[in-house]
Coordinates of C-alpha atoms in Angstrom, one line a residue:
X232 CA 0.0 0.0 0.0
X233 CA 1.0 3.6 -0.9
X234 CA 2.1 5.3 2.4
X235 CA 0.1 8.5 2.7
X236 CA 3.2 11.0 3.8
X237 CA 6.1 9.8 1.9
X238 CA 5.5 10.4 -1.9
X239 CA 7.8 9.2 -5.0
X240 CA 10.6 12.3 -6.0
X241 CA 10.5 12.9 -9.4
X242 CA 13.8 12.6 -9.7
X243 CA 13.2 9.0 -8.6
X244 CA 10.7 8.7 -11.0
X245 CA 12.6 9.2 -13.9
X246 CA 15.0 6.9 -12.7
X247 CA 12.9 3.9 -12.7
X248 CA 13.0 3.8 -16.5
X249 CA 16.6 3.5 -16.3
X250 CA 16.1 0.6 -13.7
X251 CA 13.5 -1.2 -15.3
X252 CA 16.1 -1.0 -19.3
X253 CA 18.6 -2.5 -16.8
X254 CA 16.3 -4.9 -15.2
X255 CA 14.6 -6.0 -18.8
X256 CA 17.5 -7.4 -20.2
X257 CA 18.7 -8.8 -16.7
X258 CA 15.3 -10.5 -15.6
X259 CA 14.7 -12.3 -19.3
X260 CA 17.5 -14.4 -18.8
X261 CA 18.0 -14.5 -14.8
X262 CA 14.7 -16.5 -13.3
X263 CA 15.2 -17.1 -9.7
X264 CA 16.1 -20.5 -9.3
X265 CA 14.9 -22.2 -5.5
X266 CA 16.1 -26.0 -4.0
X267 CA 13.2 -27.1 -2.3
X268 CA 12.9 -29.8 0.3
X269 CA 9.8 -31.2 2.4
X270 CA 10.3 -32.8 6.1
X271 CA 8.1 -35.9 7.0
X272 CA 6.1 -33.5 9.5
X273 CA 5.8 -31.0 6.9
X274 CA 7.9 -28.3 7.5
X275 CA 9.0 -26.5 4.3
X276 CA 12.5 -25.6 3.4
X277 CA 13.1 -23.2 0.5
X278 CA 16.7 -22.5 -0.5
X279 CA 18.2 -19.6 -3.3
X280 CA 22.1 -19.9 -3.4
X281 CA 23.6 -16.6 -3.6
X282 CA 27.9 -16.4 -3.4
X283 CA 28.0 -13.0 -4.2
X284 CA 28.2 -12.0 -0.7
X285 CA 29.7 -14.0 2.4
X286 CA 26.2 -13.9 4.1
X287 CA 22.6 -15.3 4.1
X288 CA 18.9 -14.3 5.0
X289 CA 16.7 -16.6 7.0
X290 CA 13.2 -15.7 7.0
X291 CA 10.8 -18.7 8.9
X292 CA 7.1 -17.9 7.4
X293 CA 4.4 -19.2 9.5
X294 CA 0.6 -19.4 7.9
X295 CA -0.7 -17.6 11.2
X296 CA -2.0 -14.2 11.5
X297 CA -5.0 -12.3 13.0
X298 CA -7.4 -14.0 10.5
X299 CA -6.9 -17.7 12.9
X300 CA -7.7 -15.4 16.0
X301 CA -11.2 -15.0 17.1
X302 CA -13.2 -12.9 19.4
X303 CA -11.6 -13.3 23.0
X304 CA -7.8 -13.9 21.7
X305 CA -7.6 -10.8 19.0
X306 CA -3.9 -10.1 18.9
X307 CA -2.5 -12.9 19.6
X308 CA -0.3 -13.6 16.4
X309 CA 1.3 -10.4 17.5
X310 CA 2.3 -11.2 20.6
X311 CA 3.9 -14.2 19.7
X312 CA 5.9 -12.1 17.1
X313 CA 7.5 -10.8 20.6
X314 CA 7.3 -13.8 22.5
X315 CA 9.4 -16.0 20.2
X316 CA 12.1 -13.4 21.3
X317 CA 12.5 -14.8 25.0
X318 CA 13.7 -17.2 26.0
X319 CA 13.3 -21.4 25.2
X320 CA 14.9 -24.7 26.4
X321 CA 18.9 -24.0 24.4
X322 CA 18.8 -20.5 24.7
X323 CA 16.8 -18.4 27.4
X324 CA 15.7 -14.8 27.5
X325 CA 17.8 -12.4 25.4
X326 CA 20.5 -15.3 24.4
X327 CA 19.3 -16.1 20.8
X328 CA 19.8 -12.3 20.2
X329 CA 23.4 -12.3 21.9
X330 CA 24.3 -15.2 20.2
X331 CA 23.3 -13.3 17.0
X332 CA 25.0 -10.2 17.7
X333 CA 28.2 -11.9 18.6
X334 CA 28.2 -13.7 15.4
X335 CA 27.7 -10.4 13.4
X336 CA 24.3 -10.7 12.2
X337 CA 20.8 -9.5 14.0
X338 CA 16.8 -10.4 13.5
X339 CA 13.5 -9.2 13.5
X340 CA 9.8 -10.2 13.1
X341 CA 6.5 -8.6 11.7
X342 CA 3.2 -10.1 11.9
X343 CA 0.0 -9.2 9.7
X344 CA -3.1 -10.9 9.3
X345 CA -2.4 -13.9 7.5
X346 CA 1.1 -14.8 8.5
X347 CA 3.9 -14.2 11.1
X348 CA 7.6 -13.9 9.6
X349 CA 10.9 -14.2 11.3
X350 CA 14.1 -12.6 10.5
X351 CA 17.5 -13.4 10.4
X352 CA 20.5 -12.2 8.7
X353 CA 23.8 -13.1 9.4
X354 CA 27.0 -14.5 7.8
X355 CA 26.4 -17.7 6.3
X356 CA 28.9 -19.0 9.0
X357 CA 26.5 -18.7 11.9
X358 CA 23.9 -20.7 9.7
X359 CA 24.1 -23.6 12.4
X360 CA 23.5 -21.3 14.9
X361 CA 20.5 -20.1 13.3
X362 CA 18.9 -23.0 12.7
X363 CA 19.4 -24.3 15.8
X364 CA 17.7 -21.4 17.8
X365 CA 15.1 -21.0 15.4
X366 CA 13.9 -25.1 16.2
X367 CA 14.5 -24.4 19.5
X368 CA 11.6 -21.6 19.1
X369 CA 9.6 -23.8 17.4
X370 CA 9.4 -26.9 19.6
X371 CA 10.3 -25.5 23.3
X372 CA 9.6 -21.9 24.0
X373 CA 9.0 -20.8 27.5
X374 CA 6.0 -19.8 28.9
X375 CA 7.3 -18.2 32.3
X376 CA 4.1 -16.1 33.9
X377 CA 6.7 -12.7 34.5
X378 CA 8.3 -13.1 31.1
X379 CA 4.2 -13.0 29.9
X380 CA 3.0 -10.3 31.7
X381 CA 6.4 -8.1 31.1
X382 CA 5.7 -8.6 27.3
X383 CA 2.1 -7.8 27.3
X384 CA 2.7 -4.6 28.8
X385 CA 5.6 -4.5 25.9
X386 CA 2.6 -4.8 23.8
X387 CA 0.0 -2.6 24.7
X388 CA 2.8 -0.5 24.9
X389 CA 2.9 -0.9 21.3
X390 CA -1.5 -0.4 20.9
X391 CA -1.1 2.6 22.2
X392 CA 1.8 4.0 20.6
X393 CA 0.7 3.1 16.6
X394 CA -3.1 3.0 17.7
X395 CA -4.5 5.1 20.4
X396 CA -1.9 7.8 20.0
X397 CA -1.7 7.4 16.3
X398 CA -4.5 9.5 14.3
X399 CA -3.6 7.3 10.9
X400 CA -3.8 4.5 13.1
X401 CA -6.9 5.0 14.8
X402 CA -8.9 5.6 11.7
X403 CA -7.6 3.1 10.0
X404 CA -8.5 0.8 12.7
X405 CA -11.8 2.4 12.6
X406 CA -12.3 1.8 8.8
X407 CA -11.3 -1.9 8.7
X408 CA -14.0 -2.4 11.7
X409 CA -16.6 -0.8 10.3
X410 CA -15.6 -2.1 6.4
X411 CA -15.4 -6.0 7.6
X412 CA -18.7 -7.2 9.1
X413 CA -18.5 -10.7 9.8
X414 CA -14.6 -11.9 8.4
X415 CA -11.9 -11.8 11.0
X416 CA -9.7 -8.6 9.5
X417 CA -12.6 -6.7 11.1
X418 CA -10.3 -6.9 14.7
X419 CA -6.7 -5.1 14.5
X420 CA -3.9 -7.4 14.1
X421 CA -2.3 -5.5 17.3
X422 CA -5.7 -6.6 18.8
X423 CA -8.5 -5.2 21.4
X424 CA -7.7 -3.6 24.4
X425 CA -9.3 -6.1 26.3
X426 CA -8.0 -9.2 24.9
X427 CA -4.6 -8.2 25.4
X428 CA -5.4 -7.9 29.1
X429 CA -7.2 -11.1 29.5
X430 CA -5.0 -13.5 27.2
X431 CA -4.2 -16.7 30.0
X432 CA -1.1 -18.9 30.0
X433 CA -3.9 -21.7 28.4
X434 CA -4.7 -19.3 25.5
X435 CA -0.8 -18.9 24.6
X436 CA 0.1 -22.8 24.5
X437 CA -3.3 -23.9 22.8
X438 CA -2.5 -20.7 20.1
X439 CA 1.4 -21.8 19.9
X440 CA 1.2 -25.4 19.4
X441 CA -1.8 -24.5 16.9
X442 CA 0.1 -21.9 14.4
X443 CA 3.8 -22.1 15.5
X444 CA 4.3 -26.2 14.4
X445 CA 6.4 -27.5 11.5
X446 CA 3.7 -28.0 9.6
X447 CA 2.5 -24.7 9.1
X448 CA 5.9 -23.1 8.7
X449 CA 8.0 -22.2 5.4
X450 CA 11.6 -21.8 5.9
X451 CA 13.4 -19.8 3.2
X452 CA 17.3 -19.0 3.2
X453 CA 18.8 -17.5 0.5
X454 CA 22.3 -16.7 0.2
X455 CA 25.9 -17.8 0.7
X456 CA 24.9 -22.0 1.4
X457 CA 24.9 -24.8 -0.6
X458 CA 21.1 -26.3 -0.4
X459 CA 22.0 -30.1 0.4
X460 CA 23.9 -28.7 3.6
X461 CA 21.1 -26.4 4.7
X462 CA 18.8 -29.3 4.2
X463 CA 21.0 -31.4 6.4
X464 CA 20.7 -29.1 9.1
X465 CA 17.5 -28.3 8.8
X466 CA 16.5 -32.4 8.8
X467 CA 18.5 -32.9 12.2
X468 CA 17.9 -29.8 13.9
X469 CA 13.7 -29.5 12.4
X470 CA 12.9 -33.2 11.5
X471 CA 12.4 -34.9 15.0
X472 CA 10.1 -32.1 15.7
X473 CA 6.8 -34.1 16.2
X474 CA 3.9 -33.0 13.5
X475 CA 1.4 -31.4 14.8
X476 CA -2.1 -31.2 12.8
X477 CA -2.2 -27.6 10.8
X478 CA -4.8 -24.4 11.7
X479 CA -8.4 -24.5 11.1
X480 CA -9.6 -23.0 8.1
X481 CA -11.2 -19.7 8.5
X482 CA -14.7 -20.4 7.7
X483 CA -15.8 -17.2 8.0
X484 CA -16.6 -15.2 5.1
X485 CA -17.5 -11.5 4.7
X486 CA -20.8 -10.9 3.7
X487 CA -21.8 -8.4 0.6
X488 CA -22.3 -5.2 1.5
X489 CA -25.2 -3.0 0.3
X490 CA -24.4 -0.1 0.7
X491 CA -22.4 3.0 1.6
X492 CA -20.9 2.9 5.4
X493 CA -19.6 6.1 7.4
X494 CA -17.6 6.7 10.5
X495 CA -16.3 9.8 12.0
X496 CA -13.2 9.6 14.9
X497 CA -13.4 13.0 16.7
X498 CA -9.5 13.4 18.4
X499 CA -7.1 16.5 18.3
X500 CA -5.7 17.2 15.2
X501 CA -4.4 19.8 13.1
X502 CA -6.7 18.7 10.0
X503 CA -8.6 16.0 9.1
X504 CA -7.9 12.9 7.8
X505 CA -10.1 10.4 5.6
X506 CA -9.8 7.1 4.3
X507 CA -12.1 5.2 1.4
X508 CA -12.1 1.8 1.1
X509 CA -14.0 -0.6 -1.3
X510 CA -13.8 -4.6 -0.5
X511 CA -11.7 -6.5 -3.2
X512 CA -10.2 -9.3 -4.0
X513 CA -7.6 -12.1 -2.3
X514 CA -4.2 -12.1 -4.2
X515 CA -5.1 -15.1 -6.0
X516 CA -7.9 -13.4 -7.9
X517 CA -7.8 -12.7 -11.3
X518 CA -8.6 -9.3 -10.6
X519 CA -5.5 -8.8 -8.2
X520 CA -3.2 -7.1 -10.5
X521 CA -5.5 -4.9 -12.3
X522 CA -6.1 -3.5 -9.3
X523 CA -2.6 -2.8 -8.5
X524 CA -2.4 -1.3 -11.8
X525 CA -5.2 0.8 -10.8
X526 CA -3.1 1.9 -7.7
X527 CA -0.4 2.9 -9.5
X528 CA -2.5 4.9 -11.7
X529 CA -3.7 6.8 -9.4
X530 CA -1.5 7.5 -6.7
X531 CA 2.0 6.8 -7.2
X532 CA 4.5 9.6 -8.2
X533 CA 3.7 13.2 -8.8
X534 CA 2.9 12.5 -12.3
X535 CA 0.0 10.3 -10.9
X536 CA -4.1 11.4 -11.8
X537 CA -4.8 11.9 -8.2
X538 CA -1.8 13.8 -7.4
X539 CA -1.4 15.8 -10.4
X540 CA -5.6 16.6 -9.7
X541 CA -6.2 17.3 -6.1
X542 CA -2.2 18.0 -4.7
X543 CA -0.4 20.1 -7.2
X544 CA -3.9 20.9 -9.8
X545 CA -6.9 22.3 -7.5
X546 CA -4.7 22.2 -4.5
X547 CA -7.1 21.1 -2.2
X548 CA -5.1 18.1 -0.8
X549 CA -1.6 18.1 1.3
X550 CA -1.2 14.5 0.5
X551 CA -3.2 11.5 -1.1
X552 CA -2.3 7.7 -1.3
X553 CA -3.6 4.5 -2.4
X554 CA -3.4 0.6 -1.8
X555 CA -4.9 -2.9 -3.0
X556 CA -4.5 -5.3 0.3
X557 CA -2.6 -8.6 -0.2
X558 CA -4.0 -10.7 1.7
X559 CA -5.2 -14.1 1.2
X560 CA -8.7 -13.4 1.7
X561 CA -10.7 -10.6 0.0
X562 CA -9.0 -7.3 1.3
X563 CA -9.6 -4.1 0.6
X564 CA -8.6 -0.9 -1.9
X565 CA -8.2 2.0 0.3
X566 CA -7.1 5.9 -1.1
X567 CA -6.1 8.0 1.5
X568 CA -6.3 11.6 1.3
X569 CA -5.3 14.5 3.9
X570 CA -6.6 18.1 3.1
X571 CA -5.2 21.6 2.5
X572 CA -5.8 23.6 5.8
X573 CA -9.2 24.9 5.4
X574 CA -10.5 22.2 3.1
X575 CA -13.5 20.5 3.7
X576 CA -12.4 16.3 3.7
X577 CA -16.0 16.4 2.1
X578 CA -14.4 18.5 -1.1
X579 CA -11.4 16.4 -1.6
X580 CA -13.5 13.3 -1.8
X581 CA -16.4 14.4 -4.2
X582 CA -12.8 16.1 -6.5
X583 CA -11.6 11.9 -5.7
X584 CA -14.9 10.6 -7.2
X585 CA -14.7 12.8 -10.2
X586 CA -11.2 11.7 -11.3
X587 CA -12.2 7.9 -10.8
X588 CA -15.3 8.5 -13.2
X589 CA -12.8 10.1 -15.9
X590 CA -11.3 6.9 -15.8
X591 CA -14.6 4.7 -15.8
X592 CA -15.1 7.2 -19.0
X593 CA -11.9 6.9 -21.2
X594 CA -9.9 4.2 -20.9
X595 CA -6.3 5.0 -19.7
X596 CA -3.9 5.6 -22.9
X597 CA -1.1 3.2 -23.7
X598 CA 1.7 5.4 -22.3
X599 CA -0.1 5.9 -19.1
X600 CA -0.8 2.1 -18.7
X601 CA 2.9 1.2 -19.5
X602 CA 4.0 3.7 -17.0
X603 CA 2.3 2.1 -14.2
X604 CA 3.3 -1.0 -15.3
X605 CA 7.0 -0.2 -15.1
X606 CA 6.8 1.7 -12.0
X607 CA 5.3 -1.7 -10.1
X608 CA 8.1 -4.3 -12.0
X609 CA 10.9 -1.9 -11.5
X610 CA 10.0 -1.7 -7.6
X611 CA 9.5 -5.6 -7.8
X612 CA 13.2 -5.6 -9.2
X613 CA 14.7 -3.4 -6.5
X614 CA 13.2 -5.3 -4.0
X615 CA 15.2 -8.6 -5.2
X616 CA 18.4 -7.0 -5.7
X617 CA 19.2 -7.6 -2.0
X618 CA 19.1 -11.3 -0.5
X619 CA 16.7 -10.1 2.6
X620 CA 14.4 -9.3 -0.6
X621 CA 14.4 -12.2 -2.7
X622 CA 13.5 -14.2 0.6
X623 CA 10.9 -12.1 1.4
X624 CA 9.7 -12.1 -1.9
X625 CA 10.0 -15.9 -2.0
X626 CA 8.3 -16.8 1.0
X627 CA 5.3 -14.3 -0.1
X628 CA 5.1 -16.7 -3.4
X629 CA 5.2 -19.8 -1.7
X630 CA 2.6 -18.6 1.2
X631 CA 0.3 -16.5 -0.1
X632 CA 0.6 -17.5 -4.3
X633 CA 1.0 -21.1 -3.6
X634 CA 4.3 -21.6 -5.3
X635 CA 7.7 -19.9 -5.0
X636 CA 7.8 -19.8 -9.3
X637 CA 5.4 -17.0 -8.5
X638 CA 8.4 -14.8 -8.6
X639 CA 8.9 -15.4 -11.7
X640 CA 5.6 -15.4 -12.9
X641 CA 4.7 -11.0 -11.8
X642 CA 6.4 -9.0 -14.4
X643 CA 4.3 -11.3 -17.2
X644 CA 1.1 -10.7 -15.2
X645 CA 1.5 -6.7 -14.9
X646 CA 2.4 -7.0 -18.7
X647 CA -0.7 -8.8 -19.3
X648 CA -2.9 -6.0 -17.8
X649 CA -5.0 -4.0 -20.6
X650 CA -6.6 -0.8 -20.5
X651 CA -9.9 -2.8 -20.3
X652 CA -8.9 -4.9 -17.5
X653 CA -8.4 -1.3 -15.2
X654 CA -11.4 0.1 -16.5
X655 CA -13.9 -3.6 -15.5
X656 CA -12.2 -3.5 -12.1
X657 CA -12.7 0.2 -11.5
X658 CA -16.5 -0.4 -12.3
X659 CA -16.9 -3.7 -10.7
X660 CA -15.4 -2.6 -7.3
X661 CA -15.0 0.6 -6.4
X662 CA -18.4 1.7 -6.6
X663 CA -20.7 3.6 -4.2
X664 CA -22.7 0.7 -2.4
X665 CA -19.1 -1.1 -1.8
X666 CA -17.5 2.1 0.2
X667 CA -17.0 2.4 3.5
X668 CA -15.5 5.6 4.7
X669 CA -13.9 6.9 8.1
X670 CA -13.4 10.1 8.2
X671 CA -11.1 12.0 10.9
X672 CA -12.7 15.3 12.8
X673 CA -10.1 17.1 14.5
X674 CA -11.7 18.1 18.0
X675 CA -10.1 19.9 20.6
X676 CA -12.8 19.1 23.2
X677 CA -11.9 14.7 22.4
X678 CA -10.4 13.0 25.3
X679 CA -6.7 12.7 25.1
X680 CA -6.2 9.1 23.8
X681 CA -2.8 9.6 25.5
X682 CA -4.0 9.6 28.6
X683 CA -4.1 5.8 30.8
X684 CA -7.5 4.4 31.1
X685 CA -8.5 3.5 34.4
X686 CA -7.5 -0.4 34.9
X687 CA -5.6 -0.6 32.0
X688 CA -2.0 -1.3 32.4
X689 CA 0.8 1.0 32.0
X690 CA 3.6 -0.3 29.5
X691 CA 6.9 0.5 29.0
X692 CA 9.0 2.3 26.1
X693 CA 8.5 -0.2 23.1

């Protein structure tokens, strides 16, 4: 998704065709090639040699997000993101991270709402090392009751810093609640307030053992190895691991909307803020990348329609952005717009309608369409250039697509998307009845979000 502050420099923009000249000869003859290798309790291992650096990435996908949460437990995929961070039977609290640093690499994790991805990245020396913490994760991680509570204040910590203090993040929370009836992306991923008090020690071993198992994990390494010796490792350190039986499916569905939702946040603000969204497609669809064509249409550069219109044209907007969600169930297609001092949100959005039916109108020309098309496979190509990319970008294919070949499947599937194709999905989904909208009110007189609630707990610095 298109941030809604940071916008592409023009400078940068005339750049990418540069990129994408270097890239088109490069990419025709240099299809990412991945060793692959399945454990007898299923765990996944996906492997891209890479000698043109003495290091590797490690990135351990597993298919659990906020989607396998329900009502009760919201935000628990996040918190094992932190809790996977301290402490297990080989290396206790803080000791995987020492061992990393001292062996010159470091890690990370993100969680969303269909997955939760570790990170490592480190010279391919300390690969054992890796490995062997990472299983150790996986098959024996601590639940000590004053490691729990000390991380759940880390986390609400967190709610309050990129939610409740956050005006983007409180209205975007807002939307997604009041866009999503019935499906689970209707909760935040960080979770309600009041499930990340209750959570119990019985929640947090019935969740682990559900999502965190071999079995529902895809390992991908790519870098300075040899696959047959990371497959070695990975069979004695990962294969005795006991299978355990995969998440439920998500049965629940979203149900069709009929028509138009609102919802205003009153908070302080210097100016409001407003977000459209219109439900989608999963990334599987058809439909997926003329959407993201779509996107780039609209919002991304200064040469963009919605840019050139409502930013540097009328001048009615300080900033506008746009996003299709890739997620594996139907997401959403969101444009993001913050006004000019003195701008009613209400103007910018009938001036954001206007420009969408231009396009329902005349189809976009051939040099606009190629434009957007280059702008999405050139940032596709920068992404790969580094090895923390390509795994990434490999482990998204493999989890989300289905298959790691996905990778090289995108730049033909952008190339295959016609004026036509923008033009159907632009009429098919982003259409009045489909919209939900969340608009921000700056309001002096709102309580300060900032301030503790009474009986909620008081984290520390995140």
């Amino acid at each position: 998704m298109q941030s809604l502050f940071p916008r592409t420099a023009p400078r940068l923009l005339l750049a990418l065709s540069a990129v994408l000249a270097a890239f088109g000869a490069h990419s025709a003859q240099a299809q990412i090639h991945v060793e692959s290798k399945t454990l007898s309790n299923g765990m996944k291992i996906l492997v891209q040699e890479d000698n043109s650096i003495p290091n590797i990435a490690c990135y351990t996908f597993y298919r659990v997000g906020s989607r396998n949460e329900h009502e009760g437990i919201t935000g628990l995929s996040h918190f094992f993101e932190h809790m996977m961070f301290n402490g297990a039977k080989r290396y206790g609290k803080g000791e995987f991270d020492a061992a990393l640093d001292n062996a010159g690499g470091t890690n990370n994790a993100y969680t969303n709402t269909d997955t939760t991805v570790y990170q490592d990245w480190t010279p391919s020396g300390a690969l054992p090392l890796v490995l062997d913490a990472e299983s150790d994760r996986m098959e024996n991680l601590a639940f000590i009751p004053s490691v729990v509570e000390s991380e759940r204040q880390v986390v609400y910590s967190e709610r309050r810093l990129r939610t409740d203090n956050s005006n983007p993040g409180t209205l975007e929370e807002s939307l997604r609640a009041a866009a999503y009836m019935s499906a689970p992306y209707h909760w935040p991923v960080v979770g309600w307030p009041s499930d990340i008090e209750g959570w119990t020690i019985d929640d947090l071993k019935s969740y682990h053992a559900m999502g965190y198992a071999p079995g529902n994990a895809t390992m991908v390494i790519v870098g300075n190895v040899k696959a047959a010796d990371v497959f070695a490792i990975a069979e004695k350190d990962f294969g005795t691991i006991p299978a355990h039986a995969t998440p439920p499916p998500v049965r629940t569905k979203e149900m069709p909307q009929h028509g138009e939702r609102r919802v205003e946040v009153h908070k302080p603000a210097e100016l409001p803020l407003q977000f459209i969204a219109w439900h989608t497609v999963d990334v599987k669809s058809p439909d997926y990348y003329p959407l993201t064509v779509l996107d780039s249409i609209l919002t991304t550069g200064q040469s963009s329609r919605l840019y050139r219109a409502l930013v540097d044209g009328q001048q009615l907007a300080l900033s506008i952005g746009s996003g299709q969600d890739d997620t594996m169930d139907p997401g959403l297609f969101t444009i993001q717009q913050q006004p000019r001092a003195g701008v009613a949100p209400q103007k910018v959005e009938a001036a954001i309608y206007a420009e969408l039916d231009k396009l329902r109108t005349a189809p976009v020309d051939a040099a606009e369409l190629s434009k957007a098309k280059n702008q999405i496979i050139a940032q596709l190509y920068r992404e790969q250039q580094t090895i923390a990319g390509r795994a990434q970008a490999i482990g998204v294919a493999e989890v989300f697509f289905g298959s790691w070949t996905h990778v090289n499947d995108q730049e033909k599937l952008i190339n295959a998307v016609t004026a036509a194709d923008v033009q159907r999905v632009l009429n098919k989904y982003l259409i009045p009845s489909n919209r939900t909208v969340a608009t921000l009110v700056p309001d002096a007189t709102a309580v300060d979000p900032s301030a503790p609630a009474q009986g909620t707990p008081e984290g520390g610095a995140q």
